[in-house]
Amino acid sequence: MEVCCSVAVPVPGLGLLTYRVPSGVTAPPKGARVVVPLGGRKVTGCVVEPDSAPPAGATLRDLVDVLDEEPFLPPAVVDLALWAGEYYMSGPGGALAVAMPPASRRGRRTSFRTERLVRLAAEPRAAPPRGARQRAALALLAERGGALTARALAAAGIGGGTIRSLVDGGHVESEDAVRERDPFAGAEGSGESHWAVGGETDPARGLTDEQAGVYATLVQAADARAFRTVLINGVTGSGKTELYLRLAAHVMAAGRRVLVLVPEIALTPAAAGLFHARFGRRVAIQHSGLSDGERHDQWHRIRRGEVNLVVGTRSAVFAPLDALGLIVVDEEHESSYKQEDAPRYHGRDVAVMRGRMQGALVVLGSATPSMESSANARAGRYEEARLRRRVLDRPMAATRVVDMRREYAAHGPDVTLSRPLVEAIEARLSRGEQSLVLLNRRGFATVIFCRECGATLECPNCSVTLTFHRAVRRVRCHYCNYATGVPARCGKCRGVFLEQSGFGTERLEADVRARFPGARLARVDRDTIRRRGAIARVLRDVAAGAIDILVGTQMIAKGHDFPAVTLVGVVLADVGLGLADFRASERTFQLLTQVVGRAGRGEIPGEAVIQTLYPDHYSIRAAAAQDYDAFFEQEMAFRAGLEYPPAVALINVVVTGRTADQAMGDAADLVARTRRGPLRGRVIGPAPAPLSKIKGEYRAQFFIKGRERRAMRLALERAVADRPELRRRVAIDVDPISVL
Ligand code: ADP
Ligand code: ZN
């Protein structure tokens, strides 16, 4: 009787494949990596079912190699990845690949860096060695706790010869030990940890009454040792992080493990740093900014069970932890939890499923919960806990909305900083306090147009205008990175009067510098922080008081805790409102609420100035009033009226083509086929996507809306299966975050 196993391979859209285990080879277990033939290639896959029945009548190919005798991925993680592959329609292989550290996906056997460790012998000789060098080495070892690396000994002038003599004489033992590349150790060899932004917190300090109430609920939920999801809706500065830290300690003390997801470690190193500061070596970290080596070592520490707590970004939701008692998703509304290419999974939603599969408590936290999570709480699927006050009863920032139509009327159309904002910054400078100024658009000018014919300068590959970056004297596309020098003439009419309009952070920085020449200024956006560690440096400078005014995009609005920031200014609060995306208002509300929440977190109360052309828009009003419920009600009415999530389930399908006609034609065909399937919902479209061309490819789009995801997926799956040649041109996004 032949032994077969089914294997997931990392090829998008492919289902499970069955292979024969050659006779004489021990059948690999679920979660082991195997090398299998696929067409003319060999690929590394993961065993999903170790003893599957061979499909009738098929001739099976043999496994080429078995890389692991023990499961490489824990079976629970295999199951989670399979669920994600199905739910997000990416197939099983892609999600399993996300669950593995990068090098192991390419089929390498696990490799560790080792180094020689020298330690005093367990039973040392009575007589000391004769050589002076040898005696010096023993003294040094004794002084340093009995063990040192050969490298450290060499640095102290003790070479390999001396060590060999000591080993031969039975005075010391030497062995190769795994050397871990420790991402907490320090940034780029600076010796200074880039996690140490802000201070450590004191675990012994008392909780506020409000915190204590929520904490009691959380402890009770954790002790139930069963799946539950609790949404903590707590205003900025209400002390959510302190609750996560304590709850983590509680769960670990009860012998269970903890997974903490954070949106972007590179942008908010302090969050991960707090866990490391409190729990030290029991913490591992997983995110894409680590080197492959660091990631590999951390992953294997987790897999060996040496770690009780993992902090990581999106993909850490697949971390190989067992005995999981708690999953925390910090800033659960953040869009970076959603992966924008296949598998297009949402880290928060996979986390909730993982909690369900492993019987763990899931805690979602935010000052601006996503519409989805709040709707789930209102429907009773999640429990909700509120923190309505800041710790120590610190007030929320007093917020003022400035109508820029009046400013333009009074001071001309070139004003970037309104009077009230200028005065507020001046006051901060004179008192030695700090200001943040947000503009969520980078570059110097966002449009260059011809005054004679009105044509704008567009990207040749994408349907967007090119942004002028003054520092490099180039115009650049923010979608495909196309860049060129600034033309002297209009490409259409050859006119020479080219004008700039629309300004971004680069121009704002120049204006602020001109207005406040003595101030110490820094700018944070994707143009200024390309290098690894650059943002951490700026954040450290702000924390140390070495910056007076920080200008930047949404990157400065993330969960930073800077007690000396007492003013937040928002320039053009409505930049995001014009986008053809049903989440435009939600994003604007979240961004404004979060950035305003950066002000007044210390002892001095904060102030915020919001500049806008739409002072009456509900997302701006609700953010200024820090009124989450008012926003939720209005937004939910809008979503329900137009049938958008979370009122309905949504799948966004984008079909690309060499021409607009090709993309639209194939999309129309898929729409017709989907409509014939067991849909139980509606298909809307196709239409050219709002970004109708990106990187030279035309994009057509259609939506599937309904209430039963399973039926919607099935109908779409069948439609795509009918046109296998389209597979690489169809991008399916279940529960999309962006539909541009
Ligand atoms: P959030 O995550 O809700 O925005 P944080 O957890 O960052 O809030 O807390 C805001 C600030 O208050 C931090 O500096 C934190 O150290 C401090 N803090 C939290 N809880 C307490 C407490 N019980 N007593 C005093 N300070 C606290
Ligand atoms: Zn482009």
mmCIF file of N, CA, C and O in Angstrom, residues 423-505:
data_model
loop_
_atom_site.group_PDB
_atom_site.id
_atom_site.type_symbol
_atom_site.label_atom_id
_atom_site.label_comp_id
_atom_site.label_asym_id
_atom_site.label_seq_id
_atom_site.Cartn_x
_atom_site.Cartn_y
_atom_site.Cartn_z
ATOM 1 N N GLU A 423 0.354 81.696 15.738
ATOM 2 C CA GLU A 423 0.402 82.230 17.104
ATOM 3 C C GLU A 423 0.592 81.119 18.138
ATOM 4 O O GLU A 423 1.345 81.270 19.104
ATOM 5 N N ALA A 424 -0.066 80.014 17.888
ATOM 6 C CA ALA A 424 0.046 78.903 18.836
ATOM 7 C C ALA A 424 1.466 78.334 18.848
ATOM 8 O O ALA A 424 2.006 77.994 19.906
ATOM 9 N N ILE A 425 2.096 78.258 17.670
ATOM 10 C CA ILE A 425 3.479 77.752 17.618
ATOM 11 C C ILE A 425 4.410 78.738 18.321
ATOM 12 O O ILE A 425 5.286 78.339 19.104
ATOM 13 N N GLU A 426 4.193 80.033 18.043
ATOM 14 C CA GLU A 426 5.025 81.054 18.700
ATOM 15 C C GLU A 426 4.976 80.916 20.222
ATOM 16 O O GLU A 426 5.999 80.979 20.900
ATOM 17 N N ALA A 427 3.766 80.706 20.736
ATOM 18 C CA ALA A 427 3.617 80.578 22.185
ATOM 19 C C ALA A 427 4.414 79.378 22.696
ATOM 20 O O ALA A 427 5.056 79.437 23.747
ATOM 21 N N ARG A 428 4.395 78.262 21.940
ATOM 22 C CA ARG A 428 5.145 77.071 22.375
ATOM 23 C C ARG A 428 6.636 77.355 22.383
ATOM 24 O O ARG A 428 7.350 76.974 23.307
ATOM 25 N N LEU A 429 7.097 78.022 21.328
ATOM 26 C CA LEU A 429 8.536 78.300 21.241
ATOM 27 C C LEU A 429 8.977 79.167 22.420
ATOM 28 O O LEU A 429 10.018 78.939 23.018
ATOM 29 N N SER A 430 8.145 80.151 22.764
ATOM 30 C CA SER A 430 8.561 81.052 23.835
ATOM 31 C C SER A 430 8.555 80.346 25.190
ATOM 32 O O SER A 430 9.259 80.738 26.102
ATOM 33 N N ARG A 431 7.757 79.260 25.308
ATOM 34 C CA ARG A 431 7.723 78.540 26.588
ATOM 35 C C ARG A 431 8.584 77.288 26.597
ATOM 36 O O ARG A 431 8.581 76.531 27.561
ATOM 37 N N GLY A 432 9.269 77.025 25.484
ATOM 38 C CA GLY A 432 10.110 75.834 25.438
ATOM 39 C C GLY A 432 9.316 74.539 25.354
ATOM 40 O O GLY A 432 9.780 73.486 25.759
ATOM 41 N N GLU A 433 8.093 74.605 24.783
ATOM 42 C CA GLU A 433 7.299 73.388 24.587
ATOM 43 C C GLU A 433 7.380 72.967 23.120
ATOM 44 O O GLU A 433 7.857 73.704 22.274
ATOM 45 N N GLN A 434 6.872 71.755 22.837
ATOM 46 C CA GLN A 434 7.025 71.221 21.486
ATOM 47 C C GLN A 434 5.713 71.234 20.698
ATOM 48 O O GLN A 434 4.635 71.150 21.278
ATOM 49 N N SER A 435 5.861 71.302 19.363
ATOM 50 C CA SER A 435 4.696 71.285 18.472
ATOM 51 C C SER A 435 4.851 70.192 17.423
ATOM 52 O O SER A 435 5.953 69.949 16.947
ATOM 53 N N LEU A 436 3.734 69.562 17.049
ATOM 54 C CA LEU A 436 3.704 68.670 15.891
ATOM 55 C C LEU A 436 2.833 69.338 14.840
ATOM 56 O O LEU A 436 1.770 69.857 15.162
ATOM 57 N N VAL A 437 3.290 69.315 13.575
ATOM 58 C CA VAL A 437 2.465 69.850 12.504
ATOM 59 C C VAL A 437 2.293 68.773 11.445
ATOM 60 O O VAL A 437 3.263 68.316 10.838
ATOM 61 N N LEU A 438 1.047 68.358 11.234
ATOM 62 C CA LEU A 438 0.743 67.259 10.320
ATOM 63 C C LEU A 438 0.233 67.770 8.976
ATOM 64 O O LEU A 438 -0.629 68.652 8.919
ATOM 65 N N LEU A 439 0.778 67.195 7.921
ATOM 66 C CA LEU A 439 0.188 67.363 6.590
ATOM 67 C C LEU A 439 0.347 66.011 5.920
ATOM 68 O O LEU A 439 1.474 65.551 5.697
ATOM 69 N N ASN A 440 -0.752 65.377 5.597
ATOM 70 C CA ASN A 440 -0.631 63.992 5.138
ATOM 71 C C ASN A 440 -0.428 63.901 3.627
ATOM 72 O O ASN A 440 -1.195 63.258 2.924
ATOM 73 N N ARG A 441 0.625 64.566 3.151
ATOM 74 C CA ARG A 441 0.944 64.517 1.730
ATOM 75 C C ARG A 441 2.391 64.944 1.606
ATOM 76 O O ARG A 441 2.777 65.961 2.181
ATOM 77 N N ARG A 442 3.191 64.170 0.896
ATOM 78 C CA ARG A 442 4.599 64.534 0.849
ATOM 79 C C ARG A 442 4.940 65.233 -0.462
ATOM 80 O O ARG A 442 4.102 65.336 -1.353
ATOM 81 N N GLY A 443 6.187 65.703 -0.530
ATOM 82 C CA GLY A 443 6.643 66.408 -1.715
ATOM 83 C C GLY A 443 6.538 67.911 -1.518
ATOM 84 O O GLY A 443 6.113 68.401 -0.474
ATOM 85 N N PHE A 444 6.945 68.654 -2.563
ATOM 86 C CA PHE A 444 6.920 70.110 -2.483
ATOM 87 C C PHE A 444 5.636 70.644 -3.114
ATOM 88 O O PHE A 444 4.904 71.403 -2.505
ATOM 89 N N ALA A 445 5.365 70.202 -4.341
ATOM 90 C CA ALA A 445 4.094 70.557 -4.994
ATOM 91 C C ALA A 445 3.507 69.277 -5.571
ATOM 92 O O ALA A 445 4.233 68.456 -6.134
ATOM 93 N N THR A 446 2.203 69.103 -5.434
ATOM 94 C CA THR A 446 1.625 67.832 -5.859
ATOM 95 C C THR A 446 1.147 67.853 -7.307
ATOM 96 O O THR A 446 0.843 66.810 -7.864
ATOM 97 N N VAL A 447 1.064 69.036 -7.890
ATOM 98 C CA VAL A 447 0.634 69.140 -9.285
ATOM 99 C C VAL A 447 1.495 70.187 -9.984
ATOM 100 O O VAL A 447 1.794 71.235 -9.415
ATOM 101 N N ILE A 448 1.895 69.888 -11.234
ATOM 102 C CA ILE A 448 2.485 70.917 -12.085
ATOM 103 C C ILE A 448 1.569 71.031 -13.299
ATOM 104 O O ILE A 448 1.242 70.010 -13.928
ATOM 105 N N PHE A 449 1.084 72.240 -13.568
ATOM 106 C CA PHE A 449 0.166 72.377 -14.696
ATOM 107 C C PHE A 449 0.553 73.547 -15.587
ATOM 108 O O PHE A 449 1.308 74.442 -15.194
ATOM 109 N N CYS A 450 0.026 73.510 -16.815
ATOM 110 C CA CYS A 450 0.355 74.516 -17.815
ATOM 111 C C CYS A 450 -0.694 75.623 -17.760
ATOM 112 O O CYS A 450 -1.890 75.356 -17.832
ATOM 113 N N ARG A 451 -0.246 76.853 -17.626
ATOM 114 C CA ARG A 451 -1.200 77.945 -17.496
ATOM 115 C C ARG A 451 -1.882 78.258 -18.815
ATOM 116 O O ARG A 451 -2.919 78.900 -18.858
ATOM 117 N N GLU A 452 -1.298 77.792 -19.906
ATOM 118 C CA GLU A 452 -1.914 78.100 -21.199
ATOM 119 C C GLU A 452 -2.988 77.099 -21.595
ATOM 120 O O GLU A 452 -4.071 77.470 -21.984
ATOM 121 N N CYS A 453 -2.673 75.785 -21.469
ATOM 122 C CA CYS A 453 -3.679 74.800 -21.911
ATOM 123 C C CYS A 453 -4.311 74.045 -20.747
ATOM 124 O O CYS A 453 -5.258 73.285 -20.947
ATOM 125 N N GLY A 454 -3.796 74.223 -19.542
ATOM 126 C CA GLY A 454 -4.418 73.580 -18.384
ATOM 127 C C GLY A 454 -3.989 72.137 -18.161
ATOM 128 O O GLY A 454 -4.391 71.511 -17.187
ATOM 129 N N ALA A 455 -3.149 71.583 -19.063
ATOM 130 C CA ALA A 455 -2.729 70.181 -18.907
ATOM 131 C C ALA A 455 -1.885 70.027 -17.648
ATOM 132 O O ALA A 455 -1.138 70.933 -17.273
ATOM 133 N N THR A 456 -2.009 68.865 -16.985
ATOM 134 C CA THR A 456 -1.168 68.596 -15.825
ATOM 135 C C THR A 456 -0.083 67.601 -16.225
ATOM 136 O O THR A 456 -0.235 66.849 -17.183
ATOM 137 N N LEU A 457 0.990 67.621 -15.459
ATOM 138 C CA LEU A 457 2.100 66.718 -15.740
ATOM 139 C C LEU A 457 1.780 65.364 -15.116
ATOM 140 O O LEU A 457 1.664 65.246 -13.895
ATOM 141 N N GLU A 458 1.615 64.344 -15.979
ATOM 142 C CA GLU A 458 1.194 63.043 -15.459
ATOM 143 C C GLU A 458 2.280 62.000 -15.618
ATOM 144 O O GLU A 458 3.161 62.123 -16.460
ATOM 145 N N CYS A 459 2.163 60.952 -14.808
ATOM 146 C CA CYS A 459 3.089 59.826 -14.923
ATOM 147 C C CYS A 459 2.797 59.089 -16.229
ATOM 148 O O CYS A 459 1.640 58.844 -16.540
ATOM 149 N N PRO A 460 3.841 58.719 -16.985
ATOM 150 C CA PRO A 460 3.575 57.957 -18.209
ATOM 151 C C PRO A 460 3.055 56.540 -17.926
ATOM 152 O O PRO A 460 2.444 55.926 -18.795
ATOM 153 N N ASN A 461 3.260 56.041 -16.711
ATOM 154 C CA ASN A 461 2.867 54.656 -16.394
ATOM 155 C C ASN A 461 1.586 54.554 -15.574
ATOM 156 O O ASN A 461 0.990 53.495 -15.507
ATOM 157 N N CYS A 462 1.220 55.655 -14.901
ATOM 158 C CA CYS A 462 0.094 55.598 -13.969
ATOM 159 C C CYS A 462 -0.847 56.775 -14.222
ATOM 160 O O CYS A 462 -0.421 57.810 -14.715
ATOM 161 N N SER A 463 -2.103 56.610 -13.831
ATOM 162 C CA SER A 463 -3.066 57.692 -14.044
ATOM 163 C C SER A 463 -3.051 58.657 -12.863
ATOM 164 O O SER A 463 -4.076 58.874 -12.220
ATOM 165 N N VAL A 464 -1.906 59.213 -12.550
ATOM 166 C CA VAL A 464 -1.784 60.186 -11.458
ATOM 167 C C VAL A 464 -0.827 61.300 -11.882
ATOM 168 O O VAL A 464 -0.027 61.117 -12.803
ATOM 169 N N THR A 465 -0.923 62.443 -11.191
ATOM 170 C CA THR A 465 0.007 63.521 -11.498
ATOM 171 C C THR A 465 1.337 63.262 -10.792
ATOM 172 O O THR A 465 1.410 62.547 -9.807
ATOM 173 N N LEU A 466 2.390 63.856 -11.343
ATOM 174 C CA LEU A 466 3.717 63.712 -10.746
ATOM 175 C C LEU A 466 3.900 64.775 -9.669
ATOM 176 O O LEU A 466 3.433 65.902 -9.807
ATOM 177 N N THR A 467 4.584 64.404 -8.610
ATOM 178 C CA THR A 467 4.823 65.313 -7.495
ATOM 179 C C THR A 467 6.220 65.913 -7.610
ATOM 180 O O THR A 467 7.189 65.200 -7.888
ATOM 181 N N PHE A 468 6.293 67.228 -7.390
ATOM 182 C CA PHE A 468 7.586 67.909 -7.468
ATOM 183 C C PHE A 468 8.316 67.787 -6.131
ATOM 184 O O PHE A 468 7.760 68.135 -5.079
ATOM 185 N N HIS A 469 9.534 67.252 -6.172
ATOM 186 C CA HIS A 469 10.381 67.168 -4.977
ATOM 187 C C HIS A 469 11.530 68.142 -5.163
ATOM 188 O O HIS A 469 12.419 67.906 -5.979
ATOM 189 N N ARG A 470 11.503 69.244 -4.406
ATOM 190 C CA ARG A 470 12.443 70.320 -4.664
ATOM 191 C C ARG A 470 13.881 69.948 -4.299
ATOM 192 O O ARG A 470 14.805 70.295 -5.012
ATOM 193 N N ALA A 471 14.064 69.232 -3.202
ATOM 194 C CA ALA A 471 15.421 68.932 -2.749
ATOM 195 C C ALA A 471 16.211 68.185 -3.816
ATOM 196 O O ALA A 471 17.410 68.401 -3.970
ATOM 197 N N VAL A 472 15.552 67.305 -4.557
ATOM 198 C CA VAL A 472 16.263 66.544 -5.587
ATOM 199 C C VAL A 472 15.999 67.109 -6.979
ATOM 200 O O VAL A 472 16.461 66.563 -7.986
ATOM 201 N N ARG A 473 15.231 68.212 -7.051
ATOM 202 C CA ARG A 473 14.894 68.862 -8.316
ATOM 203 C C ARG A 473 14.309 67.899 -9.338
ATOM 204 O O ARG A 473 14.713 67.871 -10.493
ATOM 205 N N ARG A 474 13.386 67.056 -8.900
ATOM 206 C CA ARG A 474 12.780 66.099 -9.815
ATOM 207 C C ARG A 474 11.276 66.007 -9.557
ATOM 208 O O ARG A 474 10.808 66.365 -8.477
ATOM 209 N N VAL A 475 10.563 65.534 -10.565
ATOM 210 C CA VAL A 475 9.164 65.176 -10.346
ATOM 211 C C VAL A 475 9.094 63.660 -10.273
ATOM 212 O O VAL A 475 9.825 62.958 -10.970
ATOM 213 N N ARG A 476 8.213 63.154 -9.408
ATOM 214 C CA ARG A 476 8.227 61.722 -9.140
ATOM 215 C C ARG A 476 6.807 61.194 -8.999
ATOM 216 O O ARG A 476 5.923 61.885 -8.517
ATOM 217 N N CYS A 477 6.626 59.927 -9.425
ATOM 218 C CA CYS A 477 5.338 59.253 -9.263
ATOM 219 C C CYS A 477 5.354 58.486 -7.947
ATOM 220 O O CYS A 477 6.268 57.720 -7.688
ATOM 221 N N HIS A 478 4.325 58.679 -7.130
ATOM 222 C CA HIS A 478 4.300 58.013 -5.836
ATOM 223 C C HIS A 478 3.750 56.590 -5.923
ATOM 224 O O HIS A 478 3.634 55.895 -4.927
ATOM 225 N N TYR A 479 3.408 56.150 -7.142
ATOM 226 C CA TYR A 479 2.923 54.778 -7.291
ATOM 227 C C TYR A 479 3.958 53.859 -7.918
ATOM 228 O O TYR A 479 4.100 52.716 -7.513
ATOM 229 N N CYS A 480 4.712 54.363 -8.924
ATOM 230 C CA CYS A 480 5.671 53.478 -9.589
ATOM 231 C C CYS A 480 7.098 53.988 -9.448
ATOM 232 O O CYS A 480 8.025 53.358 -9.951
ATOM 233 N N ASN A 481 7.271 55.127 -8.787
ATOM 234 C CA ASN A 481 8.606 55.691 -8.572
ATOM 235 C C ASN A 481 9.261 56.264 -9.817
ATOM 236 O O ASN A 481 10.440 56.611 -9.791
ATOM 237 N N TYR A 482 8.524 56.345 -10.918
ATOM 238 C CA TYR A 482 9.059 57.021 -12.107
ATOM 239 C C TYR A 482 9.487 58.428 -11.708
ATOM 240 O O TYR A 482 8.784 59.107 -10.960
ATOM 241 N N ALA A 483 10.667 58.863 -12.192
ATOM 242 C CA ALA A 483 11.119 60.213 -11.852
ATOM 243 C C ALA A 483 11.817 60.821 -13.052
ATOM 244 O O ALA A 483 12.432 60.119 -13.860
ATOM 245 N N THR A 484 11.705 62.131 -13.172
ATOM 246 C CA THR A 484 12.377 62.811 -14.271
ATOM 247 C C THR A 484 12.632 64.258 -13.856
ATOM 248 O O THR A 484 12.079 64.727 -12.865
ATOM 249 N N GLY A 485 13.489 64.942 -14.616
ATOM 250 C CA GLY A 485 13.746 66.346 -14.323
ATOM 251 C C GLY A 485 12.491 67.175 -14.573
ATOM 252 O O GLY A 485 11.568 66.736 -15.256
ATOM 253 N N VAL A 486 12.453 68.378 -14.016
ATOM 254 C CA VAL A 486 11.279 69.221 -14.214
ATOM 255 C C VAL A 486 11.330 69.792 -15.632
ATOM 256 O O VAL A 486 12.312 70.416 -16.009
ATOM 257 N N PRO A 487 10.300 69.543 -16.443
ATOM 258 C CA PRO A 487 10.348 70.028 -17.826
ATOM 259 C C PRO A 487 10.231 71.550 -17.880
ATOM 260 O O PRO A 487 9.635 72.173 -17.001
ATOM 261 N N ALA A 488 10.795 72.143 -18.940
ATOM 262 C CA ALA A 488 10.720 73.587 -19.097
ATOM 263 C C ALA A 488 9.455 73.990 -19.852
ATOM 264 O O ALA A 488 9.015 75.134 -19.775
ATOM 265 N N ARG A 489 8.903 73.043 -20.608
ATOM 266 C CA ARG A 489 7.722 73.354 -21.416
ATOM 267 C C ARG A 489 6.624 72.320 -21.214
ATOM 268 O O ARG A 489 6.895 71.183 -20.854
ATOM 269 N N CYS A 490 5.412 72.749 -21.509
ATOM 270 C CA CYS A 490 4.267 71.844 -21.434
ATOM 271 C C CYS A 490 4.389 70.773 -22.513
ATOM 272 O O CYS A 490 4.690 71.075 -23.671
ATOM 273 N N GLY A 491 4.156 69.528 -22.142
ATOM 274 C CA GLY A 491 4.252 68.427 -23.095
ATOM 275 C C GLY A 491 3.160 68.479 -24.160
ATOM 276 O O GLY A 491 3.308 67.929 -25.239
ATOM 277 N N LYS A 492 2.045 69.147 -23.878
ATOM 278 C CA LYS A 492 0.929 69.195 -24.831
ATOM 279 C C LYS A 492 1.054 70.375 -25.794
ATOM 280 O O LYS A 492 1.064 70.208 -27.000
ATOM 281 N N CYS A 493 1.165 71.605 -25.238
ATOM 282 C CA CYS A 493 1.089 72.794 -26.098
ATOM 283 C C CYS A 493 2.428 73.515 -26.217
ATOM 284 O O CYS A 493 2.504 74.562 -26.867
ATOM 285 N N ARG A 494 3.470 72.987 -25.571
ATOM 286 C CA ARG A 494 4.803 73.581 -25.582
ATOM 287 C C ARG A 494 4.854 74.941 -24.887
ATOM 288 O O ARG A 494 5.823 75.678 -25.032
ATOM 289 N N GLY A 495 3.801 75.276 -24.158
ATOM 290 C CA GLY A 495 3.788 76.544 -23.428
ATOM 291 C C GLY A 495 4.879 76.561 -22.362
ATOM 292 O O GLY A 495 5.317 75.515 -21.877
ATOM 293 N N VAL A 496 5.348 77.763 -22.013
ATOM 294 C CA VAL A 496 6.466 77.848 -21.076
ATOM 295 C C VAL A 496 6.028 78.266 -19.669
ATOM 296 O O VAL A 496 6.848 78.351 -18.772
ATOM 297 N N PHE A 497 4.733 78.544 -19.479
ATOM 298 C CA PHE A 497 4.297 79.004 -18.156
ATOM 299 C C PHE A 497 3.770 77.834 -17.326
ATOM 300 O O PHE A 497 2.579 77.574 -17.268
ATOM 301 N N LEU A 498 4.707 77.115 -16.723
ATOM 302 C CA LEU A 498 4.302 75.983 -15.899
ATOM 303 C C LEU A 498 4.162 76.446 -14.456
ATOM 304 O O LEU A 498 5.024 77.145 -13.934
ATOM 305 N N GLU A 499 3.066 76.047 -13.825
ATOM 306 C CA GLU A 499 2.786 76.483 -12.454
ATOM 307 C C GLU A 499 2.761 75.283 -11.520
ATOM 308 O O GLU A 499 2.432 74.178 -11.925
ATOM 309 N N GLN A 500 3.038 75.540 -10.254
ATOM 310 C CA GLN A 500 2.905 74.485 -9.247
ATOM 311 C C GLN A 500 1.646 74.738 -8.436
ATOM 312 O O GLN A 500 1.292 75.872 -8.182
ATOM 313 N N SER A 501 1.013 73.660 -8.032
ATOM 314 C CA SER A 501 -0.042 73.854 -7.042
ATOM 315 C C SER A 501 -0.135 72.619 -6.166
ATOM 316 O O SER A 501 0.454 71.582 -6.471
ATOM 317 N N GLY A 502 -0.869 72.716 -5.095
ATOM 318 C CA GLY A 502 -0.972 71.612 -4.149
ATOM 319 C C GLY A 502 0.358 71.449 -3.441
ATOM 320 O O GLY A 502 1.373 71.219 -4.071
ATOM 321 N N PHE A 503 0.400 71.599 -2.136
ATOM 322 C CA PHE A 503 1.693 71.500 -1.474
ATOM 323 C C PHE A 503 1.739 70.306 -0.530
ATOM 324 O O PHE A 503 0.717 69.829 -0.049
ATOM 325 N N GLY A 504 2.972 69.829 -0.295
ATOM 326 C CA GLY A 504 3.176 68.687 0.588
ATOM 327 C C GLY A 504 4.136 69.048 1.705
ATOM 328 O O GLY A 504 4.467 70.223 1.918
ATOM 329 N N THR A 505 4.582 68.042 2.436
ATOM 330 C CA THR A 505 5.398 68.277 3.631
ATOM 331 C C THR A 505 6.708 69.004 3.341
ATOM 332 O O THR A 505 7.195 69.749 4.177
#
